[in-house]
Coordinates of C-alpha atoms and ligand atoms in Angstrom, one line a residue:
M351 CA 75.7 172.7 73.2
D352 CA 72.5 173.4 75.3
Q353 CA 72.9 176.6 77.3
Y354 CA 71.7 177.3 80.8
A355 CA 72.4 180.0 83.3
V356 CA 71.5 181.6 86.6
V357 CA 70.5 185.3 86.6
G358 CA 70.7 187.6 89.6
N359 CA 72.3 190.7 91.0
P360 CA 74.8 190.3 92.5
I361 CA 75.6 186.8 91.1
S362 CA 79.3 186.2 91.7
H363 CA 78.6 184.2 94.9
S364 CA 76.3 181.8 93.2
K365 CA 77.0 178.1 93.7
S366 CA 74.5 177.1 90.9
P367 CA 77.1 176.7 88.1
L368 CA 79.1 174.3 90.2
I369 CA 76.0 172.3 91.2
H370 CA 74.7 172.0 87.7
A371 CA 78.1 171.2 86.3
E372 CA 78.3 168.3 88.8
F373 CA 74.8 167.1 87.8
A374 CA 75.6 167.3 84.1
K375 CA 78.8 165.3 84.6
E376 CA 77.1 162.6 86.6
M377 CA 74.1 162.3 84.2
H378 CA 76.3 162.5 81.0
Q379 CA 74.5 165.6 79.8
E380 CA 76.1 167.9 77.3
L381 CA 75.4 171.4 78.5
T382 CA 76.9 174.7 79.7
Y383 CA 75.7 176.6 82.7
S384 CA 76.9 180.2 83.4
K385 CA 76.2 183.2 85.6
I386 CA 74.5 186.3 84.3
E387 CA 74.4 189.5 86.3
A388 CA 71.4 191.4 84.9
P389 CA 71.1 195.2 85.6
L390 CA 68.5 195.9 88.2
N391 CA 66.4 197.7 85.6
G392 CA 67.2 195.2 82.8
F393 CA 66.1 191.8 83.9
T394 CA 63.3 191.2 81.4
S395 CA 65.2 192.2 78.4
R396 CA 68.2 190.1 79.5
V397 CA 66.0 187.0 79.8
R398 CA 64.4 187.6 76.4
E399 CA 67.8 188.0 74.8
F400 CA 69.0 184.8 76.4
F401 CA 66.1 182.8 75.0
E402 CA 66.3 184.5 71.6
Q403 CA 69.9 183.5 71.3
G404 CA 68.9 179.8 71.8
G405 CA 69.3 179.5 75.6
K406 CA 67.4 176.5 77.0
G407 CA 66.8 177.4 80.6
L408 CA 67.4 179.9 83.4
N409 CA 67.5 179.8 87.1
V410 CA 66.5 183.1 88.7
T411 CA 67.7 184.4 92.0
V412 CA 67.6 187.5 94.2
P413 CA 66.2 190.1 93.5
F414 CA 64.4 188.9 90.3
K415 CA 62.1 186.0 91.3
E416 CA 58.9 188.1 91.4
E417 CA 59.8 189.9 88.2
A418 CA 60.4 186.5 86.6
W419 CA 56.9 185.4 87.7
S420 CA 55.4 188.5 86.0
L421 CA 57.1 187.9 82.7
C422 CA 56.1 184.3 82.3
Q423 CA 53.5 183.4 79.7
S424 CA 52.8 180.1 81.5
L425 CA 53.2 179.1 85.1
S426 CA 53.1 175.8 87.0
D427 CA 50.5 175.6 89.8
R428 CA 53.2 175.8 92.4
G429 CA 54.8 178.8 90.6
Q430 CA 51.5 180.5 90.3
L431 CA 50.8 180.2 94.1
A432 CA 54.3 181.1 95.1
G433 CA 54.1 184.5 93.4
A434 CA 57.8 184.0 92.4
V435 CA 59.7 181.6 90.1
N436 CA 63.3 180.4 90.1
T437 CA 63.2 178.2 86.9
L438 CA 62.4 179.3 83.4
Y439 CA 62.3 177.4 80.1
L440 CA 60.5 177.6 76.7
N441 CA 57.6 175.4 75.8
S442 CA 57.0 174.0 72.3
D443 CA 55.2 177.2 71.3
G444 CA 58.2 179.3 72.3
Q445 CA 56.4 180.7 75.4
I446 CA 58.5 181.5 78.5
C447 CA 57.3 179.1 81.3
G448 CA 58.0 179.5 85.0
D449 CA 58.2 177.1 87.9
N450 CA 59.2 177.4 91.6
T451 CA 61.4 174.5 92.8
D452 CA 62.4 176.1 96.2
G453 CA 59.5 174.5 98.2
V454 CA 60.0 171.0 96.8
G455 CA 63.7 171.5 97.4
L456 CA 63.1 172.1 101.1
V457 CA 60.6 169.2 101.3
N458 CA 62.9 166.7 99.5
D459 CA 65.9 167.8 101.6
L460 CA 64.0 167.1 104.8
K461 CA 62.7 163.8 103.5
Q462 CA 66.3 162.7 102.8
T463 CA 66.9 163.0 106.5
G464 CA 64.1 160.6 107.2
F465 CA 61.7 163.3 108.3
S466 CA 58.0 162.7 107.4
F467 CA 55.7 165.7 107.3
A468 CA 52.5 163.7 107.6
G469 CA 50.7 164.3 110.9
K470 CA 53.3 166.8 112.2
K471 CA 52.8 170.1 113.8
I472 CA 55.0 172.6 111.9
L473 CA 56.0 176.2 112.6
I474 CA 57.5 178.5 110.0
I475 CA 59.0 181.8 111.0
G476 CA 58.9 184.6 108.4
A477 CA 56.4 185.6 105.8
G478 CA 58.6 187.0 102.9
G479 CA 59.1 185.7 99.4
A480 CA 61.2 182.7 100.5
V481 CA 58.4 181.5 102.8
R482 CA 55.6 182.0 100.3
G483 CA 57.4 179.7 98.0
V484 CA 57.5 176.7 100.4
I485 CA 54.0 176.8 101.9
Q486 CA 52.1 174.8 99.3
P487 CA 54.7 172.0 98.9
I488 CA 54.7 171.6 102.7
L489 CA 50.9 171.5 102.9
N490 CA 50.9 168.9 100.1
E491 CA 52.7 166.6 102.5
M492 CA 49.7 166.6 104.8
P493 CA 51.0 168.0 108.1
T494 CA 48.5 168.3 111.0
S495 CA 49.0 172.0 111.0
L496 CA 51.2 174.8 109.7
T497 CA 51.6 177.8 111.8
I498 CA 53.1 181.0 110.3
T499 CA 54.5 183.7 112.5
N500 CA 56.3 186.9 111.5
R501 CA 57.7 190.1 113.0
T502 CA 55.1 191.9 110.9
K503 CA 52.0 189.9 111.8
A504 CA 49.9 191.2 109.0
K505 CA 52.1 189.5 106.4
A506 CA 51.7 186.1 108.2
D507 CA 47.9 186.7 108.3
S508 CA 47.8 187.4 104.6
L509 CA 49.8 184.2 103.7
A510 CA 47.6 182.1 106.0
E511 CA 44.6 183.4 104.2
V512 CA 46.0 182.8 100.7
F513 CA 46.9 179.2 101.4
S514 CA 43.9 178.3 103.7
E515 CA 42.2 176.3 101.0
H516 CA 45.3 174.0 100.7
G517 CA 45.4 172.8 104.4
L518 CA 45.2 173.9 108.0
V519 CA 47.4 177.0 108.0
V520 CA 47.1 179.6 110.8
S521 CA 49.0 182.7 111.7
E522 CA 50.1 183.7 115.2
E523 CA 51.8 186.6 116.9
M524 CA 55.5 186.0 117.3
G525 CA 55.4 186.7 121.0
C526 CA 52.7 184.1 121.8
V527 CA 53.2 181.2 119.4
N528 CA 51.5 178.1 120.7
G529 CA 54.2 175.4 120.8
P530 CA 55.9 173.0 120.9
F531 CA 56.3 171.9 117.3
D532 CA 57.7 168.8 115.5
L533 CA 59.4 171.0 113.0
V534 CA 60.5 174.6 113.2
I535 CA 61.6 176.3 110.0
N536 CA 63.4 179.7 110.1
G537 CA 62.4 181.3 106.8
T538 CA 63.5 184.9 107.8
S539 CA 66.5 186.7 106.5
A540 CA 67.5 187.6 110.0
S541 CA 70.5 185.3 110.0
L542 CA 72.0 187.4 107.2
A543 CA 72.2 190.3 109.7
G544 CA 73.4 188.0 112.5
A545 CA 70.0 188.6 114.2
L546 CA 67.5 186.2 115.8
P547 CA 63.7 186.4 115.3
A548 CA 62.0 187.1 118.7
I549 CA 60.7 183.6 119.2
S550 CA 60.3 181.8 122.5
S551 CA 62.4 178.7 123.1
D552 CA 59.1 177.0 124.1
V553 CA 58.7 176.1 120.5
F554 CA 61.3 173.4 120.8
T555 CA 61.4 170.0 122.6
P556 CA 64.5 167.8 122.4
S557 CA 62.9 165.9 119.5
T558 CA 62.0 169.0 117.5
V559 CA 63.6 169.1 114.1
V560 CA 65.0 172.6 113.3
Y561 CA 65.6 173.9 109.8
D562 CA 67.1 177.2 108.7
M563 CA 66.5 178.0 105.1
M564 CA 69.7 180.0 105.1
Y565 CA 73.2 178.4 105.5
A566 CA 76.5 179.5 106.8
K567 CA 79.8 177.6 107.1
E568 CA 79.9 177.9 110.9
G569 CA 76.2 177.4 111.3
T570 CA 73.5 180.1 111.2
V571 CA 72.8 182.2 114.3
F572 CA 69.4 180.6 114.5
N573 CA 70.7 177.1 114.4
R574 CA 73.4 177.8 117.0
W575 CA 70.7 179.3 119.2
A576 CA 68.4 176.3 118.7
A577 CA 71.2 173.9 119.7
Q578 CA 71.7 175.9 122.9
Q579 CA 68.0 175.4 123.6
G580 CA 68.5 171.6 123.4
A581 CA 67.3 170.9 119.8
A582 CA 69.1 167.8 118.7
E583 CA 68.3 167.6 115.0
I584 CA 69.3 170.7 113.1
Y585 CA 69.7 171.4 109.4
D586 CA 70.7 174.4 107.3
G587 CA 69.6 175.3 103.8
L588 CA 72.5 173.9 101.8
G589 CA 70.6 170.8 101.1
M590 CA 67.6 172.8 99.9
L591 CA 69.8 174.7 97.5
V592 CA 71.0 171.5 95.9
E593 CA 67.5 169.9 95.9
Q594 CA 65.9 173.0 94.2
A595 CA 68.6 172.8 91.6
A596 CA 68.0 169.1 91.1
E597 CA 64.3 169.7 90.5
A598 CA 65.2 172.5 88.0
F599 CA 67.6 170.0 86.3
Y600 CA 64.7 167.5 86.1
I601 CA 62.4 170.0 84.5
W602 CA 65.0 170.8 81.9
R603 CA 66.6 167.5 81.2
R604 CA 64.0 164.9 82.5
C605 CA 66.6 163.1 84.6
R606 CA 67.4 163.2 88.4
P607 CA 70.9 163.6 89.6
N608 CA 72.2 162.4 93.0
T609 CA 72.0 165.3 95.3
Q610 CA 73.7 163.9 98.4
R611 CA 77.0 163.6 96.6
V612 CA 76.9 167.3 95.6
V613 CA 75.8 168.4 99.1
K614 CA 78.9 166.6 100.5
L615 CA 81.1 168.2 97.9
L616 CA 79.9 171.7 98.8
R617 CA 80.2 171.0 102.6
D618 CA 83.8 169.8 102.1
A619 CA 84.8 172.7 99.8
Ligands
LIG224 P1 63.1 186.7 101.4 O1 63.0 186.8 99.9 O2 64.4 186.2 102.0 O3 61.9 186.0 102.0 P2 61.9 189.2 102.2 O4 60.7 188.9 101.3 O5 62.4 190.6 102.3 O6 63.1 188.3 101.9 O7 61.4 188.7 103.7 C1 62.3 188.7 104.8 C2 61.6 188.0 106.0 O8 62.5 188.0 107.1 C3 60.4 188.7 106.5 O9 59.5 187.8 107.0 C4 61.0 189.6 107.6 O10 60.1 190.1 108.5 P3 59.2 191.4 108.2 O11 58.1 190.9 107.3 O12 58.6 191.8 109.6 O13 60.1 192.4 107.6 C5 62.0 188.7 108.2 N1 63.1 189.3 108.9 C6 64.1 190.0 108.5 N2 64.9 190.4 109.5 C7 64.3 190.0 110.6 C8 64.7 190.1 112.0 N3 65.7 190.7 112.4 N4 63.8 189.5 112.9 C9 62.7 188.9 112.5 N5 62.3 188.8 111.2 C10 63.1 189.3 110.3

C-alpha cells in the first residue's frame, strides 16, 4: 500500500493523519498516512530513509519546512518563492521534489466563504515563515494592494521587496498602518502566547473580513478582539489546514477531496 506521512517535532498533536485518512476514504484511495517525529538534528536523513524505503509522499511541519526546502532537488515556483515547503514527493527520476500548499490553502479556504480577492485592499500582519508562504498565492488573485506590517518592520520591508515583482505589495509600520482594509489576515504567532499584535482597530470596518491563520477551539485571541471591534465576518485557520492538505493530496493522488465535510468533522470533534 502507498505510504505517506507528516514529519515534524513535536508531531503528536498533528491532525494531518485524520484529515488524509478521511480524504482517502472518500476518494477510494488505498494508502496509509502516519506521523513521524524526526530528531531536531536528523530531519534530512529521516526523509531520505522514508523515500528509500518506498514512501510516496511527506508533509512537513514545524520546525522543518525551511530545511525541507533546502534538501529538495526540484521546487515548484510557489515553493521556491516561499522559501519553505510542506509537501514532498519523488519525480520519475527519483529526485525529491518540494511544493508549498499553505498559501493556496488559505486562498481556497477564503474563496469557499464567497470572498473574492480581486480588487480588494488586504492587510497581512506578520512577516515570518508562515506569511512568506502565502504572499504569492494571494498576489496571484489580483488584489488592489497587499500591505505587510510586522513588529520587526525590517522583516516586512524585506518581504515586500522580494515579492514586489508579483504585485502591489508595500510594508508599513505597525503603529501607523493606513486602513481600513477589506481583508485583515493575522499571520503572526502571537495568538499562541495569548498576545495581540499592536495594531489599531482602525484597520477594520464592519464589512472587513478577518482571518487568523492560527486556530483555537474557543477562537483565537485576535479573532475575539476583532469581534469586539465590530468585525462581522471572522475565520480561523482550520479551513486553511484542511485546504493545504487537500492540495497536497491532489499533488500526490491527482484527485480532489471534499474539504468542507472534513472541516465540519474537525470542528465537531
Ligand atoms: P511562523 O513560522 O509561525 O511564521 P516565525 O517565522 O517565527 O513563525 O514568525 C512569527 C511571526 O509572528 C513574526 O512575524 C513575529 O514578529 P517578529 O518578526 O517581530 O518576531 C510575529 N509575532 C510573534 N509574537 C508576536 C507578538 N506578541 N506581537 C506581534 N507579533 C508577533
